[in-house]
Tab-separated table of C-alpha atoms in Angstrom:
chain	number	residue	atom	x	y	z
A	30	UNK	CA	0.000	0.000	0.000
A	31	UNK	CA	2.488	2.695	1.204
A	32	UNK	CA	4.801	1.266	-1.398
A	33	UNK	CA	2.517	1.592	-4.452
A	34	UNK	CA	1.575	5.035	-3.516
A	35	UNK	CA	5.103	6.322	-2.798
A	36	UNK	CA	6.205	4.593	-6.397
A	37	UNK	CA	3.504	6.454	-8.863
A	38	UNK	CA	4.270	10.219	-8.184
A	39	UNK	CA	8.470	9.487	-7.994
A	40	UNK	CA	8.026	7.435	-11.312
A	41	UNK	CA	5.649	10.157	-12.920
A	42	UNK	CA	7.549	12.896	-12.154
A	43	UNK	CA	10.943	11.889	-13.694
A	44	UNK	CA	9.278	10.332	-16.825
A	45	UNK	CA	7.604	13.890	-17.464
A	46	UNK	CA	11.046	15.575	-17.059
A	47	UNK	CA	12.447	13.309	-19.000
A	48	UNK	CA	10.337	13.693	-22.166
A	49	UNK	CA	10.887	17.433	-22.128
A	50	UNK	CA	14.730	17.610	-21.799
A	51	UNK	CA	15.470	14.558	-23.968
A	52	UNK	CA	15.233	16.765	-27.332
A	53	UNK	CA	17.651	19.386	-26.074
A	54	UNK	CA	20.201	16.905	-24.341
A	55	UNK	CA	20.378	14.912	-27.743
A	56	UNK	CA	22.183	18.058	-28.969
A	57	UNK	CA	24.284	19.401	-25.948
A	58	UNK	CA	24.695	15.875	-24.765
A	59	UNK	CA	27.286	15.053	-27.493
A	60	UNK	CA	28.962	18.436	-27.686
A	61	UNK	CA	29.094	18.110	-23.365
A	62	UNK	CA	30.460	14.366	-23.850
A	63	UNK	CA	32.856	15.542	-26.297
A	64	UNK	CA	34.070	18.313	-24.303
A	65	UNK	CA	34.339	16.200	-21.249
A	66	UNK	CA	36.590	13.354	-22.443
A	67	UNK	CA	38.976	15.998	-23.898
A	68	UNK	CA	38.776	17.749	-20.719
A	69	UNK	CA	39.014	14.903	-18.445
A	70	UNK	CA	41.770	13.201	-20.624
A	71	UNK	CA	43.486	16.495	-21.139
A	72	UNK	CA	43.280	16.801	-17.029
A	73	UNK	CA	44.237	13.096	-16.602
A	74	UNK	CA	47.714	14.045	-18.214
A	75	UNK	CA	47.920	17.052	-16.212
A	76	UNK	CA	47.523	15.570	-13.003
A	77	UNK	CA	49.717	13.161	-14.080
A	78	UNK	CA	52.246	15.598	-14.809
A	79	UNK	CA	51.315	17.086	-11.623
A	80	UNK	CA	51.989	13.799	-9.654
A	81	UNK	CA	54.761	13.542	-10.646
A	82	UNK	CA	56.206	16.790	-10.211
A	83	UNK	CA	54.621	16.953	-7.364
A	84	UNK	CA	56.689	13.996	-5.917
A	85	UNK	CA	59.992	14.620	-7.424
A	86	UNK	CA	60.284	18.005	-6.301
A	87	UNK	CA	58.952	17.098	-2.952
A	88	UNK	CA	61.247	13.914	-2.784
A	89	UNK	CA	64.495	15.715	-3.957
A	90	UNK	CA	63.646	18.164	-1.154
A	91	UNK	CA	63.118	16.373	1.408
A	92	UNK	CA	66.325	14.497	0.726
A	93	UNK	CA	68.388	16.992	0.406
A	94	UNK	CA	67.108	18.729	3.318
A	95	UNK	CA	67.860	15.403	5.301
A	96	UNK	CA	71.057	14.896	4.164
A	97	UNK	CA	72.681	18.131	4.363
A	98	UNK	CA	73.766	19.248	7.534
A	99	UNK	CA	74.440	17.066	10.841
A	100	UNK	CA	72.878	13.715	10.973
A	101	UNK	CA	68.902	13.925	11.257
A	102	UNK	CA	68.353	10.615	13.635
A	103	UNK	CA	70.806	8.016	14.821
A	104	UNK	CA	72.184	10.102	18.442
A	105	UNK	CA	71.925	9.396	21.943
A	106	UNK	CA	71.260	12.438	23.677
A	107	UNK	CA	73.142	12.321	27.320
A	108	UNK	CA	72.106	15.394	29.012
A	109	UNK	CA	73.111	18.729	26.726
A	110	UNK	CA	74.790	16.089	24.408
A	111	UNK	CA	74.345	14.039	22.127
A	112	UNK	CA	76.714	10.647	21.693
A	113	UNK	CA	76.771	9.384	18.270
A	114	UNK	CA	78.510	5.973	18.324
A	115	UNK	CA	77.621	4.435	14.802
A	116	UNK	CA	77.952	7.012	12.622
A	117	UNK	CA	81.068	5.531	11.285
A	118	UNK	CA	80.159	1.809	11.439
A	119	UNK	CA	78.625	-0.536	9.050
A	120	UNK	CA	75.405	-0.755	10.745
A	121	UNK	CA	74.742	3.112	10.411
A	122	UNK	CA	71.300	4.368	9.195
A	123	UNK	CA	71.328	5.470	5.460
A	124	UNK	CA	70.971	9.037	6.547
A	125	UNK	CA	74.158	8.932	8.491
A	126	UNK	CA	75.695	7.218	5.370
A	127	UNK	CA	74.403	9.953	2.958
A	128	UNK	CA	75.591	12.449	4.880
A	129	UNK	CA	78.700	11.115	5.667
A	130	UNK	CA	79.302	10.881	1.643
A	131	UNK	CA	78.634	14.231	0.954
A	132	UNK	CA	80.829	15.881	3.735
A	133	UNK	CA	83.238	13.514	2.358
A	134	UNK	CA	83.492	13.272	6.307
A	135	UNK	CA	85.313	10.027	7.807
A	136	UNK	CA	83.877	9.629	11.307
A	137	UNK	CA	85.597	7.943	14.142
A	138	UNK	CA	84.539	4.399	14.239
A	139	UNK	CA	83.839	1.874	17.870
A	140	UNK	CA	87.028	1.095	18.530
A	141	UNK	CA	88.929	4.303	17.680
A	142	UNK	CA	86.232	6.755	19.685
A	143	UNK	CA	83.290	8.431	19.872
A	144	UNK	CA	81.869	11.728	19.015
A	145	UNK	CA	79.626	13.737	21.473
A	146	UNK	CA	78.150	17.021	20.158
A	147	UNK	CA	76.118	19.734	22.091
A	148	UNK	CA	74.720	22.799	20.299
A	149	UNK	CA	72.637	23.830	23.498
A	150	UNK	CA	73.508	24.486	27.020
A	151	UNK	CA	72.228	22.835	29.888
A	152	UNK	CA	68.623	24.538	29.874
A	153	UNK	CA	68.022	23.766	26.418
A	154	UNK	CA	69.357	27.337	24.835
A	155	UNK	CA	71.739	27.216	21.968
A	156	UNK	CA	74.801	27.952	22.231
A	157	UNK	CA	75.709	31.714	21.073
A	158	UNK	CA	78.929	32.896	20.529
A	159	UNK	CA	77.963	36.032	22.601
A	160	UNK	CA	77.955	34.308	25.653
A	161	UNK	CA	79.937	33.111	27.916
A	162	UNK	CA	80.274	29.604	28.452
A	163	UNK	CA	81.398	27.373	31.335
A	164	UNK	CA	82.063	23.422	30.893
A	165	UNK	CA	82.639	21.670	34.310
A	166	UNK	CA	83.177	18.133	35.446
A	167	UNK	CA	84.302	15.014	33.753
A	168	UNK	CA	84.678	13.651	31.143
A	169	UNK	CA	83.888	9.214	30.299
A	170	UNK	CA	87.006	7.101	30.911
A	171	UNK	CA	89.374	7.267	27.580
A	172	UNK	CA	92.958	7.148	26.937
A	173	UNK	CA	92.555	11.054	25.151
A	174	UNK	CA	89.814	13.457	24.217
A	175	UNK	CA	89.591	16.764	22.593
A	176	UNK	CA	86.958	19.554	23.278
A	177	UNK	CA	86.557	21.505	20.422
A	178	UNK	CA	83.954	24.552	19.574
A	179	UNK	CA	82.941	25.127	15.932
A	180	UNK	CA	80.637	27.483	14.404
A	181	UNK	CA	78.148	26.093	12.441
A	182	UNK	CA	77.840	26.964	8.672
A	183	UNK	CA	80.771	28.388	6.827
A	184	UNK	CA	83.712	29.626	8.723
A	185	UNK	CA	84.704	33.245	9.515
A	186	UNK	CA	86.839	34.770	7.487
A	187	UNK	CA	89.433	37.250	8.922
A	188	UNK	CA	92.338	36.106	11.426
A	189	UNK	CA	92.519	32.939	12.530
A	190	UNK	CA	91.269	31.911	16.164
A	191	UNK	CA	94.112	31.726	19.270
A	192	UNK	CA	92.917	28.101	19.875
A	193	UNK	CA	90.105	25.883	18.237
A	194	UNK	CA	89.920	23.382	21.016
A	195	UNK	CA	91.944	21.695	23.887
A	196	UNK	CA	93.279	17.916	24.511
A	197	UNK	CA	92.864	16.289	27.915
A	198	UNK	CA	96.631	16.440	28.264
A	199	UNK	CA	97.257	20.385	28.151
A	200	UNK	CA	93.992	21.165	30.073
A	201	UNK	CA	94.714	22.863	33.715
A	202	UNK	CA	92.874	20.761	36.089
A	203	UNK	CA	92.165	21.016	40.056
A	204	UNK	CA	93.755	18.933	42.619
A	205	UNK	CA	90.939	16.797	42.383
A	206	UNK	CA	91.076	16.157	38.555
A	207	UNK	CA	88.176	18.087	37.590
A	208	UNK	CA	88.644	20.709	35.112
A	209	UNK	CA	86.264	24.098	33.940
A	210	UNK	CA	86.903	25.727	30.680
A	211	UNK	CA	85.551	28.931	29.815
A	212	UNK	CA	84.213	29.249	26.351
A	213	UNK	CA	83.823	33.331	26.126
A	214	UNK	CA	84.192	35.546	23.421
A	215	UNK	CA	86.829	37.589	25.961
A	216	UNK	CA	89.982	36.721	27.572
A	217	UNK	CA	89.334	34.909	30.589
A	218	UNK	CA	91.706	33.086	33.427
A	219	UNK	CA	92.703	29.556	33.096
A	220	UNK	CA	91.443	27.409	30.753
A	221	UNK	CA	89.699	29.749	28.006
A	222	UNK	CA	88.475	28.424	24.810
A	223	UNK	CA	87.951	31.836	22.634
A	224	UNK	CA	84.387	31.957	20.479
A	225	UNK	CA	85.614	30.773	16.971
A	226	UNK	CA	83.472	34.048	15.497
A	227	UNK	CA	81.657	36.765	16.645
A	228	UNK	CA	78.206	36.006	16.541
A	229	UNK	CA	75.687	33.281	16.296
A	230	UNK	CA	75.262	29.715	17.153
A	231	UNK	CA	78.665	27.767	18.156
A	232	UNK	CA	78.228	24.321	18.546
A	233	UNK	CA	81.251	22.145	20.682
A	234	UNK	CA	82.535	18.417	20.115
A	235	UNK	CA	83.693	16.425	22.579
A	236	UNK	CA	85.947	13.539	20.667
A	237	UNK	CA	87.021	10.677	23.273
A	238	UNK	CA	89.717	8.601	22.056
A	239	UNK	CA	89.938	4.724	22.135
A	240	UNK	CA	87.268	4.577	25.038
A	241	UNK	CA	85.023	1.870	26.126
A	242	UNK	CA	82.047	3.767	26.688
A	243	UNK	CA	81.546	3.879	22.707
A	244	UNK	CA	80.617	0.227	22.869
A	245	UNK	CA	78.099	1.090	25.926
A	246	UNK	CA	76.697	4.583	25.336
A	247	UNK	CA	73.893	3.624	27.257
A	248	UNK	CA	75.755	3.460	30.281
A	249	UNK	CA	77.021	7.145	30.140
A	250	UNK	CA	74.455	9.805	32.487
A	251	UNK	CA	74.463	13.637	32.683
A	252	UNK	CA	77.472	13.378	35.736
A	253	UNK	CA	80.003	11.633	33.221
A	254	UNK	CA	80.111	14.598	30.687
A	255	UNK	CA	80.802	18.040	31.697
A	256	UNK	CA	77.893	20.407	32.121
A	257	UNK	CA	77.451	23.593	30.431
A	258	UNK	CA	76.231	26.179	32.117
A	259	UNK	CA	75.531	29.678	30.212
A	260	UNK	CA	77.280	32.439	33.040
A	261	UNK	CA	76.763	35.403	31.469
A	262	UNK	CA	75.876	36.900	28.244
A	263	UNK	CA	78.043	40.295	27.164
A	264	UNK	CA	77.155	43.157	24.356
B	10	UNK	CA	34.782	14.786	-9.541
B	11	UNK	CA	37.841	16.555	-10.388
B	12	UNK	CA	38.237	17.416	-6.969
B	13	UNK	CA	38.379	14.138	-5.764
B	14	UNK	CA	40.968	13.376	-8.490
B	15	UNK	CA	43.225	16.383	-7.549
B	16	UNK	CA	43.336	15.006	-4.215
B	17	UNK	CA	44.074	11.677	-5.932
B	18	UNK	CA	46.805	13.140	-7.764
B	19	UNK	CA	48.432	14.513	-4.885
B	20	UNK	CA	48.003	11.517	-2.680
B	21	UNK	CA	50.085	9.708	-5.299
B	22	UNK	CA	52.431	12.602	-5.593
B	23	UNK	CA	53.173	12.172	-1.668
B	24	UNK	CA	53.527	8.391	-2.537
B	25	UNK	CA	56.051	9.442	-5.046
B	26	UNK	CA	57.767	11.919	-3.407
B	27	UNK	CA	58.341	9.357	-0.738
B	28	UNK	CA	59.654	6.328	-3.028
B	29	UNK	CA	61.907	9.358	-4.256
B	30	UNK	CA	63.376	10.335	-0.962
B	31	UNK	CA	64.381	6.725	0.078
B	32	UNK	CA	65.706	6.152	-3.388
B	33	UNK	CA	67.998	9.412	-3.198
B	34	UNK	CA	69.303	9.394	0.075
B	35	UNK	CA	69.985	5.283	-0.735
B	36	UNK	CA	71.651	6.623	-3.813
B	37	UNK	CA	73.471	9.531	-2.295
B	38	UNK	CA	76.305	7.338	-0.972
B	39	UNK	CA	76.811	5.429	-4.240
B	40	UNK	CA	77.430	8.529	-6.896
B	41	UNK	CA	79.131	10.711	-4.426
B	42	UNK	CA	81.918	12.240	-5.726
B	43	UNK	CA	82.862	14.288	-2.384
B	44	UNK	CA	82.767	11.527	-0.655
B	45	UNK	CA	85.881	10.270	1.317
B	46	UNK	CA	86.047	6.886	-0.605
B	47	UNK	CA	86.393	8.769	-3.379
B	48	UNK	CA	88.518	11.206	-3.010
B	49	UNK	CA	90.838	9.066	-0.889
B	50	UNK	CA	91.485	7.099	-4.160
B	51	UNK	CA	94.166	10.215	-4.543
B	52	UNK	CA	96.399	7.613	-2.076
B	53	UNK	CA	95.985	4.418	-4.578
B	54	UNK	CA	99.694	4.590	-6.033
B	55	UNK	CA	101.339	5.761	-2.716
B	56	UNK	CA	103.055	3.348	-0.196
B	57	UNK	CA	102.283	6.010	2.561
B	58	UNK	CA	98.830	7.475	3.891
B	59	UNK	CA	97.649	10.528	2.057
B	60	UNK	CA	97.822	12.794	4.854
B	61	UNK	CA	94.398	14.632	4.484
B	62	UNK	CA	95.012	16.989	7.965
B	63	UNK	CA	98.034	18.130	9.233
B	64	UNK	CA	98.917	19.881	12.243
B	65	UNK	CA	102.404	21.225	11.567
B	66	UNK	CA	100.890	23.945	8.688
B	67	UNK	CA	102.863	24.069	5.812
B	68	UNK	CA	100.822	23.179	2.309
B	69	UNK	CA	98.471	20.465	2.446
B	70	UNK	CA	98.964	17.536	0.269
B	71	UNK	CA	97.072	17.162	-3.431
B	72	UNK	CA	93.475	16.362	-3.407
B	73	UNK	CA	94.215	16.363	0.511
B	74	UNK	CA	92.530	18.550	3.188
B	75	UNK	CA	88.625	18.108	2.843
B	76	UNK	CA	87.853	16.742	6.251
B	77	UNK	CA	84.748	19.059	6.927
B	78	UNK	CA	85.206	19.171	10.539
B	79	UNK	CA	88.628	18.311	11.369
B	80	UNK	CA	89.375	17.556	15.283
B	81	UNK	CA	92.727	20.004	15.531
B	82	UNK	CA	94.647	17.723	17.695
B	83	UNK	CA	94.466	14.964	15.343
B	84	UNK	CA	96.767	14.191	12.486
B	85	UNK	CA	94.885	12.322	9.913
B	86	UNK	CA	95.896	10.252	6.891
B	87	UNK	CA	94.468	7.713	4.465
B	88	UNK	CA	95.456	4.596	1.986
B	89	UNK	CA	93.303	3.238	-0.353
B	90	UNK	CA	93.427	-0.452	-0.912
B	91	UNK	CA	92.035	-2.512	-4.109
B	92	UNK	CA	92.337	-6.214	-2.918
B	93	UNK	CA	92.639	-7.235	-6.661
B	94	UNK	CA	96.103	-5.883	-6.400
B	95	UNK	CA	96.810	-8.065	-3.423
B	96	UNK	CA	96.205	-8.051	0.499
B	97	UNK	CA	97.385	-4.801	1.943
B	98	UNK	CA	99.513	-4.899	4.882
B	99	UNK	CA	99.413	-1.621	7.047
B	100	UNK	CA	102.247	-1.519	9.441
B	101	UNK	CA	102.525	1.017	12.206
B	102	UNK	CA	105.557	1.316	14.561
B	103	UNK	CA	103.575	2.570	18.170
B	104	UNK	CA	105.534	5.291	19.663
B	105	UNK	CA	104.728	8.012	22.150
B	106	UNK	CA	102.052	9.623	20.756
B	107	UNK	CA	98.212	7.446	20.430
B	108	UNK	CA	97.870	5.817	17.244
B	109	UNK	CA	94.743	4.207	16.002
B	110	UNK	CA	94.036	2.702	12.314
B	111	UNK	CA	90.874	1.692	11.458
B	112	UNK	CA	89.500	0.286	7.836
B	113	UNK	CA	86.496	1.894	6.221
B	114	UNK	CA	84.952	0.009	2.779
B	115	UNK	CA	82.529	2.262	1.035
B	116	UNK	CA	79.829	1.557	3.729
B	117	UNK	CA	81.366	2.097	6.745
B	118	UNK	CA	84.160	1.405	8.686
B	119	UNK	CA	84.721	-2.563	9.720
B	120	UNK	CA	87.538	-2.500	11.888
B	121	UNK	CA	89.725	-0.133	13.956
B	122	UNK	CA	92.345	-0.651	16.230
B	123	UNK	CA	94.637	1.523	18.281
B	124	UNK	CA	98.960	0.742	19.239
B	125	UNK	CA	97.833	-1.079	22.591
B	126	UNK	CA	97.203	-3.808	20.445
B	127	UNK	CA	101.108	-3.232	18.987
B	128	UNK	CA	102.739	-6.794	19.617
B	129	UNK	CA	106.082	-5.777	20.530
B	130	UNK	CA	106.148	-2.087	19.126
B	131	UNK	CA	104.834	-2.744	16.210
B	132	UNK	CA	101.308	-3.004	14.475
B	133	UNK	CA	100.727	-4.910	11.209
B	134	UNK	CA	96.998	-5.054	9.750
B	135	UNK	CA	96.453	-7.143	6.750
B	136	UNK	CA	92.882	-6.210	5.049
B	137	UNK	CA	92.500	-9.373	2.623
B	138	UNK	CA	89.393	-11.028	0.896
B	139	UNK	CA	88.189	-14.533	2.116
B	140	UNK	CA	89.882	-16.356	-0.714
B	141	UNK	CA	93.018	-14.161	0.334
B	142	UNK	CA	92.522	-15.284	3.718
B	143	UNK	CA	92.093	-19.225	2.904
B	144	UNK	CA	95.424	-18.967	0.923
B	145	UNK	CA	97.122	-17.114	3.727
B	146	UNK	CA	96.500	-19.869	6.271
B	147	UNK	CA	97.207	-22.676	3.528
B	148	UNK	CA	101.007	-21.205	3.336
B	149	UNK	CA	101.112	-20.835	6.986
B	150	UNK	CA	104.288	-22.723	8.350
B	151	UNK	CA	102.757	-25.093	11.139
B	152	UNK	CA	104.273	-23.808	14.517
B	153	UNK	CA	105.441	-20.099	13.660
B	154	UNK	CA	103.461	-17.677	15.223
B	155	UNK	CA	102.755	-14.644	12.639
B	156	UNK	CA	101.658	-11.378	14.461
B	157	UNK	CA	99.876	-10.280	11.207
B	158	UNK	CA	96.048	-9.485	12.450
B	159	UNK	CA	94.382	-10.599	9.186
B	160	UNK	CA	91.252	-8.896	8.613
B	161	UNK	CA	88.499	-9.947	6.211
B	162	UNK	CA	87.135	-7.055	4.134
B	163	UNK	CA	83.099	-7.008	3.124
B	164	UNK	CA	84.321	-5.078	-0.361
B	165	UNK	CA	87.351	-5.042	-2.713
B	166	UNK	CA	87.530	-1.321	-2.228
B	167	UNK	CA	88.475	0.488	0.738
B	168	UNK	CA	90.404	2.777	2.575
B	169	UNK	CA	92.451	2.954	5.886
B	170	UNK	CA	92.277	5.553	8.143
B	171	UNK	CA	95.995	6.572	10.449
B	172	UNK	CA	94.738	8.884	12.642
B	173	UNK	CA	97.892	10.210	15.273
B	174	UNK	CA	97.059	12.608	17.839
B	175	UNK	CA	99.148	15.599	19.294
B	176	UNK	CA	98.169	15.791	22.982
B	177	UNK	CA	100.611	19.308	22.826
B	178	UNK	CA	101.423	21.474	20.973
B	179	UNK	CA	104.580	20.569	20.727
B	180	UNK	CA	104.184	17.209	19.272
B	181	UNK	CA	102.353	17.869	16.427
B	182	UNK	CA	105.777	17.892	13.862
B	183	UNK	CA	105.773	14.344	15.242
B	184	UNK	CA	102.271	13.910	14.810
B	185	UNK	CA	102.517	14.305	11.406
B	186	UNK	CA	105.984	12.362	10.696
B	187	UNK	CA	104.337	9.486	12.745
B	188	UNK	CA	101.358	9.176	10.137
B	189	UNK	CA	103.633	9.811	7.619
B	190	UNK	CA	105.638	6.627	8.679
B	191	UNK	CA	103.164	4.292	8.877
B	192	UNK	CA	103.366	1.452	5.646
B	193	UNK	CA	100.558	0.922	3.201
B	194	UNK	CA	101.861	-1.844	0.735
B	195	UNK	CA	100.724	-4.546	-1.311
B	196	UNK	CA	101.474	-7.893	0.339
B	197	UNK	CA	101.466	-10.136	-2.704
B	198	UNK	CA	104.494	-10.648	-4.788
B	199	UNK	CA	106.552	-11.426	-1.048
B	200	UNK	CA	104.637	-14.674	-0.437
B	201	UNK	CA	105.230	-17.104	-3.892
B	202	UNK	CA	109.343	-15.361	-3.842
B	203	UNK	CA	109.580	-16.629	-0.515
B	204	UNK	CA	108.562	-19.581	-0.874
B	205	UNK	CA	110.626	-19.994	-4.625
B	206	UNK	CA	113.861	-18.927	-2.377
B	207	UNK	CA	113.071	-21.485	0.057
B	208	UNK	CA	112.301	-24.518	-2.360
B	209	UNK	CA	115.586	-23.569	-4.065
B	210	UNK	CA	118.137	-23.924	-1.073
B	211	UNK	CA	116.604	-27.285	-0.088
């Protein structure tokens, strides 16, 4: 009952419609087909094209962002550094590798040392080469290590710095063994490590040489690096 | 309907542009040409490392110097090796000053080793393939002890990395003359004239 009565009107309706429109559409009908397959095969190849420009462009970005620089993934971060034990080895990540190949860099592998890096201080702001700088404590058990301080992107130019870095054998230390370097853009007493340019981010690596702890970084905390702590910021 | 195949589009795009990244940054370490395996090729015909940073000043060496971020303590050279040509034996006298050596193939580096493993002053590496390795121990003499460490490479082509450091100052002349000591040769010819020399006088 409900159905018969709901199916007349809806199948009246359309039929009437259908009758008056059918003479027109026989005419536009053909020109609209026409025009849509040339439009839709003329947009087909177009968002083809776009596809795939799309995704090459993207892709080659994205690579190259990835690649150029430091290494994107792959570090342990210890405190305000960051240990990166396989970036040398075998087993390293194909971003390390790509990287690595276009530095033309040669990185230390396990059982030569380890690289630690830190481009922020111990409260998580970067390092600026307006500031003063103080590096305390210790450093992981290793026959040698260097601390040096770099400034990211291209070098300086002008004169060349007093000193780039130091070596755990010339470093002053206390009675106790501990050392402090100051890392300031101005002269400062006992063991200062001048700002390798006058402004902007520095960023300091701490190379330990034929160590065990590169086989074990998981074993190193925030009390077996030295801690950098920002003391003062000048200009 | 064409909006629905824009966003098609661009969903495969993304697919693409992702197939694309992987497929770059795999291929990135393969057709490098400022890459270190590369450019240490410079070393191929020299019985020395290439020393690539030096601490004393003075010029560096050709197609040397391109370490990016050099540690300035650290005297740096390099040998490459093709293991077609024979095993190379690196050999390393271990004086004052920290020595390490380690051995990179295109990939990576595969083995390293500092002078505390020096077997009476002296450290001899010999980077070989497996077949190399089979024929070493075949013209072994039973009972003599060789202090060669014989190390199986993963790829005919490879460098090795002398890397000498200058705790002072004042040892970084010696820094450099130390990684300029060190021995890169090819082991082969020694081996069959030995043996020749010993067949002969029996």
């Amino acid at each position: 009952m409900a159905l018969s009565s709901g199916v007349g009107p809806a199948t009246g309706i359309p039929g009437r419609e259908d009758v008056r429109r059918d003479p027109r559409e026989d005419h536009g009908s053909r020109l609209r087909r026409l025009a849509r397959g040339a439009a839709s095969r003329s947009s087909r190849v177009g968002l083809f094209v776009y596809a795939l420009t799309l995704g090459g462009l993207l892709g080659l970005a994205s690579a190259d962002y990835a690649t150029s620089g430091g290494y994107p993934f792959g570090g342990t971060s210890i405190g305000s550094w960051t240990a990166w034990p396989r970036a040398g080895s075998l087993d390293t990540d194909p971003y390390a590798r790509a990287v690595n190949a276009r530095r033309g860099d040669i990185p230390l592998a396990i059982g030569e040392g380890m690289l630690l890096t830190a481009a922020s201080d111990d409260d998580g702001r970067v390092l600026d080469a307006t500031c003063t700088y103080r590096l305390a404590g210790v450093t992981p058990p290793a026959r040698a290590w260097t601390i040096t301080v770099t400034g990211r992107g291209a070098p300086a130019t002008g004169q060349e710095p007093v000193r780039t870095g130091f070596t755990s054998t010339e470093i002053l230390r206390e009675t106790d063994g501990r050392f402090a370097i100051l890392l300031s853009p101005e002269v400062q007493a006992g063991n200062w490590l001048p700002m390798p340019r006058p402004s902007g981010p520095v960023r300091l690596a701490l190379r330990l040489y034929d160590t065990p702890v590169a086989a074990s970084v998981g074993s190193l905390d925030r009390d077996s690096l030295p801690a950098i702590e920002r003391t003062g910021c000048g200009s | 309907m064409s909006r629905s195949a824009f966003l098609l589009a661009t969903a495969c795009g993304l697919v693409i542009a992702g197939i694309v990244h992987i497929a770059t940054v795999l291929a990135i370490p393969r057709f490098s040409e400022g890459d270190a395996f590369t450019r240490a090729r410079a070393s191929e015909t020299l019985d020395h490392p290439l020393r690539i940073h030096g601490l004393a000043g003075g010029p560096p060496a050709a197609g040397g110097a391109w370490l990016p971020n050099p540690d300035p303590a650290v005297s740096v050279g390099v040998c490459s090796y093709d293991l077609d040509d024979g095993p190379m034996r690196v050999s390393a006298q271990s004086g004052s000053l920290m020595l390490s050596v380690s051995m990179h193939s295109r990939r990576g580096a595969f083995y390293a080793v500092t002078d505390q493993a020096a077997v009476r002053g002296g450290l001899d590496l010999v980077v070989m393939t497996r077949a190399q390795y089979d024929e070493a121990l075949a013209n072994d003499v039973a009972g003599e002890v060789t202090r060669d460490v014989r190390i199986i490479a993963p790829a005919r082509r490879g460098f090795a990395v002398v890397r000498v450091i200058a705790a002072l100052p004042s040892e970084r002349a010696a820094a450099d003359a130390a990684v300029q000591a060190v021995s890169c040769t090819i082991d082969s010819p020694a081996e069959p004239t030995g043996d020749e020399a010993g067949s002969g006088k029996s």
